[in-house]
Amino acid sequence: MANKRALITGITGQDGSYLAEFLLSKGYEVFGMIRRSSTVNFERIAHIQNRVSLVTGDLLDEVSMINALRQCRPQEVYNLAAQSFVQTSWSQPVFTGETTALGVTRLLDAIRIVDPEIRFYQASSSEMFGRVLEVPQNEKTPFYPRSPYGVAKVYGHWITVNYRESHGVHAISGILFNHESPRRGLEFVTRKISNGVARIKLGLDETISLGNLDAQRDWGFAGDYVKAMWMMLQQDTAEDFVIATGKTHSVREFCELAFSVVGLDWNKYVVVNEAFMRPAEVDFLVGDASKAHSMLGWTAEVEFPALVEMMVRHDLEFLQS
């Protein structure tokens, strides 16, 4: 039997790189979709670039995605590409909607046209819950997004459900809570902290400027979460799943742990800057992944303190190299 083929949009991102590694370990032939017009950073997949095939396509252009699907003929498609930074979605709300919302429709429609037997994974987000209506949040919790990014993700989630129910596409959404790693972009608060701690320890900076230190998140390790994506697509029935640790931590606690890795007192170096406050804050997110535990057998393996230490030590080594 020939190896399975999978197409990953957003393969050069944090999740895409971990997922590509995981699928290669499972014997997949892996394709990654990249935009021809963009300046692509291959840093996260440099170590596996000779083992994956890259095809051009753009979530803004359905014809390009039809061509990409015809070129690689995947059995599975993982849609991880998006305008994925919440803060940017306020300054670029239309672009966020075009990529993060309508881009999902274009890709699903391309699948419907080329091969409706393709199994489709949509990267949904805990930001869809926003101003939470119940704690913890599970698959049945109502959405109340608090950013253009969250709103766009809600559209992407429901259009995935719609294509599943209207066109019979094996399409599922993984509602993933915050998941971090040393491959996280520097614009995200967790990597901003770990990188800032390393720079302060090495004498390159004196402070870190942050926003709301009281915001609480359910943080896990991205390498654990991509396994859940694959597990979801292997189910006979297409269903949506919340993926989370079920434990919440504040930005302040992340700072405390990160600075403790290098033996420093965080209070001396962290500055609160109003410029980093969100216009509408999401204060408390914590997920209930009991459905994933029981149906998929998935559990988060990397604990929060180990994740923080992993990120800080990586940034120390990177800056010293």
XYZ file of C-alpha atoms in Angstrom:
321
model
C 0.000 0.000 0.000
C 1.363 3.429 -0.951
C 2.176 5.909 1.784
C -0.576 8.322 2.740
C -0.195 11.847 1.392
C -0.970 14.929 3.474
C -1.042 18.602 2.542
C -0.305 21.147 5.279
C -1.103 24.821 4.792
C 1.062 26.936 7.064
C 3.835 24.318 7.084
C 6.504 26.923 7.898
C 4.716 27.949 11.117
C 5.047 26.494 14.593
C 2.251 23.932 14.288
C 2.982 23.139 10.652
C 6.600 22.253 11.374
C 5.732 19.976 14.303
C 2.918 18.338 12.345
C 5.200 17.738 9.346
C 7.730 16.039 11.628
C 5.016 13.890 13.173
C 3.487 12.827 9.855
C 6.923 11.968 8.444
C 7.475 9.741 11.483
C 4.213 7.986 10.552
C 5.465 7.308 7.024
C 3.434 9.991 5.259
C 4.436 11.756 2.083
C 4.164 15.370 3.238
C 3.375 18.403 1.084
C 3.430 21.969 2.325
C 1.583 24.871 0.739
C 3.419 28.193 0.548
C 2.591 31.508 -1.084
C 4.716 32.317 -4.110
C 4.597 36.052 -3.394
C 5.624 35.911 0.254
C 9.073 36.043 1.776
C 8.962 32.576 3.290
C 10.963 31.773 6.421
C 12.006 28.119 6.240
C 13.819 28.183 9.595
C 11.314 25.923 11.382
C 11.416 23.213 8.690
C 15.055 23.540 7.597
C 15.938 20.202 9.226
C 13.226 18.342 7.267
C 13.018 20.449 4.112
C 14.604 17.739 1.973
C 11.888 15.313 3.119
C 8.823 17.448 2.268
C 7.513 18.710 -1.061
C 6.434 22.339 -1.354
C 3.592 23.502 -3.586
C 2.403 27.037 -4.215
C -1.037 28.204 -3.215
C -2.785 31.070 -1.444
C -5.837 31.084 0.817
C -6.935 34.240 -1.012
C -7.080 32.409 -4.359
C -9.284 29.320 -4.740
C -7.900 28.409 -8.184
C -4.384 28.150 -6.739
C -5.643 25.744 -4.078
C -7.469 23.637 -6.670
C -4.190 23.394 -8.572
C -2.256 22.521 -5.404
C -4.704 19.719 -4.564
C -4.521 18.336 -8.095
C -0.735 18.449 -7.958
C -0.244 16.485 -4.736
C -3.511 14.488 -4.490
C -3.561 14.245 -0.681
C -5.812 12.001 1.391
C -5.600 14.483 4.281
C -5.454 18.294 4.371
C -4.511 20.221 7.510
C -5.413 23.914 7.312
C -3.027 25.638 9.700
C -2.456 28.801 7.652
C -4.058 32.039 8.829
C -3.405 35.567 9.982
C -2.822 34.089 13.401
C -1.798 36.976 15.664
C -4.709 38.354 17.713
C -3.193 41.822 18.207
C -2.706 42.297 14.444
C -6.350 41.453 13.765
C -7.485 44.820 15.146
C -5.209 46.752 12.770
C -5.911 44.388 9.833
C -9.483 43.153 10.384
C -10.399 42.774 6.687
C -7.230 40.879 5.807
C -7.771 38.670 8.870
C -11.293 37.915 7.646
C -10.117 37.178 4.102
C -7.484 34.648 5.205
C -8.654 33.249 8.525
C -12.373 33.082 7.638
C -12.999 33.098 3.881
C -9.758 31.231 3.213
C -11.316 28.190 4.901
C -14.286 28.353 2.515
C -12.033 28.560 -0.519
C -10.027 25.538 0.613
C -13.115 23.484 1.470
C -14.660 24.346 -1.874
C -11.448 23.343 -3.650
C -11.635 19.983 -1.844
C -15.289 19.576 -2.865
C -14.332 20.196 -6.508
C -11.116 18.142 -6.697
C -11.759 15.213 -4.353
C -14.559 15.249 -1.754
C -13.068 12.095 -0.196
C -10.192 14.158 1.248
C -10.242 14.370 5.038
C -9.979 17.998 6.204
C -8.707 19.425 9.485
C -9.502 23.034 10.417
C -7.419 24.781 13.076
C -10.064 26.346 15.290
C -9.088 28.319 18.388
C -10.008 28.855 22.026
C -10.198 32.570 21.117
C -13.642 31.704 19.719
C -14.873 31.407 23.325
C -13.589 34.904 24.142
C -15.765 36.303 26.899
C -16.461 32.862 28.265
C -20.019 31.851 29.076
C -19.028 28.792 31.122
C -15.931 27.366 32.810
C -14.281 25.169 31.638
C -15.020 25.384 27.922
C -15.916 22.258 25.928
C -17.283 21.402 22.480
C -20.781 22.612 23.418
C -19.797 25.930 25.010
C -21.282 28.910 23.083
C -18.822 31.173 21.279
C -18.352 34.843 22.224
C -15.264 36.059 20.315
C -13.583 39.285 21.457
C -11.318 40.110 18.509
C -11.507 40.147 14.709
C -9.281 37.050 14.850
C -11.735 35.253 17.131
C -14.665 36.254 14.927
C -12.861 34.984 11.816
C -12.088 31.686 13.537
C -15.769 31.256 14.436
C -16.653 31.651 10.743
C -13.969 29.119 9.776
C -15.299 26.705 12.386
C -18.931 26.908 11.256
C -18.175 26.746 7.539
C -16.279 23.524 8.289
C -19.371 22.154 10.035
C -21.480 23.333 7.097
C -19.395 21.543 4.449
C -19.488 18.406 6.604
C -23.264 18.496 6.896
C -24.133 19.925 3.447
C -21.544 18.289 1.179
C -20.554 15.186 3.154
C -16.892 16.228 3.415
C -15.019 14.471 6.244
C -14.232 17.848 7.787
C -13.417 18.429 11.456
C -12.320 21.300 13.667
C -9.798 21.034 16.451
C -10.551 23.733 19.021
C -7.032 24.075 20.351
C -6.237 26.118 23.418
C -2.958 28.027 23.605
C 0.002 25.855 22.673
C 3.556 27.088 22.737
C 7.096 25.956 21.954
C 10.567 27.281 21.156
C 9.246 27.680 17.589
C 6.582 30.191 18.625
C 6.813 33.557 16.864
C 8.499 36.372 18.786
C 5.308 38.471 18.626
C 3.455 36.033 20.922
C 3.605 36.823 24.637
C 5.107 33.486 25.717
C 8.022 33.683 23.297
C 8.376 37.400 23.953
C 8.906 36.518 27.613
C 11.267 33.567 27.077
C 13.347 35.495 24.548
C 13.316 38.594 26.762
C 14.493 36.608 29.770
C 17.374 35.160 27.757
C 18.348 38.613 26.451
C 18.279 40.103 29.961
C 20.330 37.223 31.366
C 22.953 37.763 28.643
C 23.034 41.531 29.203
C 21.427 42.382 25.850
C 18.290 44.041 27.317
C 17.245 45.529 30.650
C 13.430 45.109 30.660
C 10.438 43.410 29.002
C 7.299 45.436 28.217
C 4.067 43.457 28.555
C 0.319 44.064 28.672
C -2.209 42.402 30.975
C -0.296 40.266 33.481
C -3.538 38.907 34.953
C -4.786 37.300 31.725
C -5.005 33.542 32.268
C -4.531 30.887 29.628
C -4.546 27.128 29.286
C -1.016 26.612 27.896
C 0.267 23.336 26.428
C 3.130 22.166 24.207
C 2.579 22.435 20.446
C 4.344 19.109 19.830
C 1.666 17.362 21.901
C -1.197 19.175 20.197
C -0.310 18.276 16.594
C -0.641 14.598 17.534
C -4.259 15.329 18.462
C -4.856 16.833 15.007
C -3.805 13.580 13.373
C -5.801 11.469 15.841
C -8.974 13.415 15.015
C -8.671 12.736 11.281
C -8.243 8.996 11.836
C -11.722 8.647 13.380
C -14.447 6.987 11.320
C -16.883 9.780 12.172
C -16.025 13.458 11.664
C -16.411 15.242 14.997
C -14.945 18.360 16.590
C -12.693 18.231 19.651
C -11.386 20.614 22.300
C -7.666 20.107 22.946
C -6.348 21.569 26.204
C -4.496 20.765 29.426
C -7.395 21.749 31.693
C -5.043 23.892 33.796
C -4.764 27.659 33.706
C -1.845 29.998 34.401
C -1.479 33.777 34.321
C 1.001 35.788 32.268
C 2.479 36.836 35.638
C 3.070 33.174 36.547
C 4.735 32.588 33.172
C 7.076 35.495 33.950
C 7.880 34.170 37.433
C 8.790 30.727 36.104
C 10.741 32.042 33.121
C 12.919 34.356 35.206
C 13.434 31.657 37.855
C 15.045 29.443 35.183
C 17.939 31.943 35.023
C 17.883 32.846 38.732
C 16.383 36.351 38.381
C 13.491 38.165 40.112
C 10.899 39.003 37.455
C 9.629 42.073 39.376
C 12.852 43.927 38.583
C 12.561 43.551 34.819
C 8.890 43.444 33.731
C 7.236 46.737 32.744
C 3.493 46.975 32.093
C 2.786 49.010 28.947
C -0.770 50.090 28.089
C 0.103 49.833 24.388
C 0.056 46.034 24.708
C -3.425 45.899 26.250
C -6.149 44.495 23.972
C -9.165 46.705 23.145
C -11.353 43.828 24.379
C -9.529 41.439 26.677
C -10.028 37.702 26.966
C -9.347 37.173 30.652
C -9.856 33.501 31.405
C -9.636 30.483 29.111
C -9.444 26.890 30.324
C -10.442 23.879 28.256
C -12.212 20.619 29.010
C -10.594 17.975 26.790
C -12.410 15.007 28.335
C -13.945 14.075 24.957
C -10.455 13.879 23.405
C -9.223 11.858 26.368
C -12.008 9.295 26.088
C -12.476 9.063 22.296
C -8.948 9.687 21.023
C -6.850 8.547 23.968
C -5.008 11.872 23.797
C -3.403 13.553 26.800
C -1.013 16.479 27.154
C 2.425 15.152 28.065
C 4.559 18.270 28.678
C 3.684 20.084 31.926
C 3.610 23.892 32.140
C 6.870 24.393 34.137
C 8.757 22.108 31.733
C 7.346 24.037 28.747
C 8.490 27.385 30.160
C 11.958 26.043 30.926
C 12.216 24.450 27.454
C 11.502 27.805 25.821
C 13.884 29.845 27.977
C 16.772 27.387 27.586
C 16.243 27.269 23.810
C 16.411 31.065 23.568
C 19.541 31.160 25.732
C 21.257 28.634 23.473
C 20.044 30.372 20.322
C 21.334 33.787 21.412
C 24.685 32.324 22.459
C 25.197 30.387 19.235
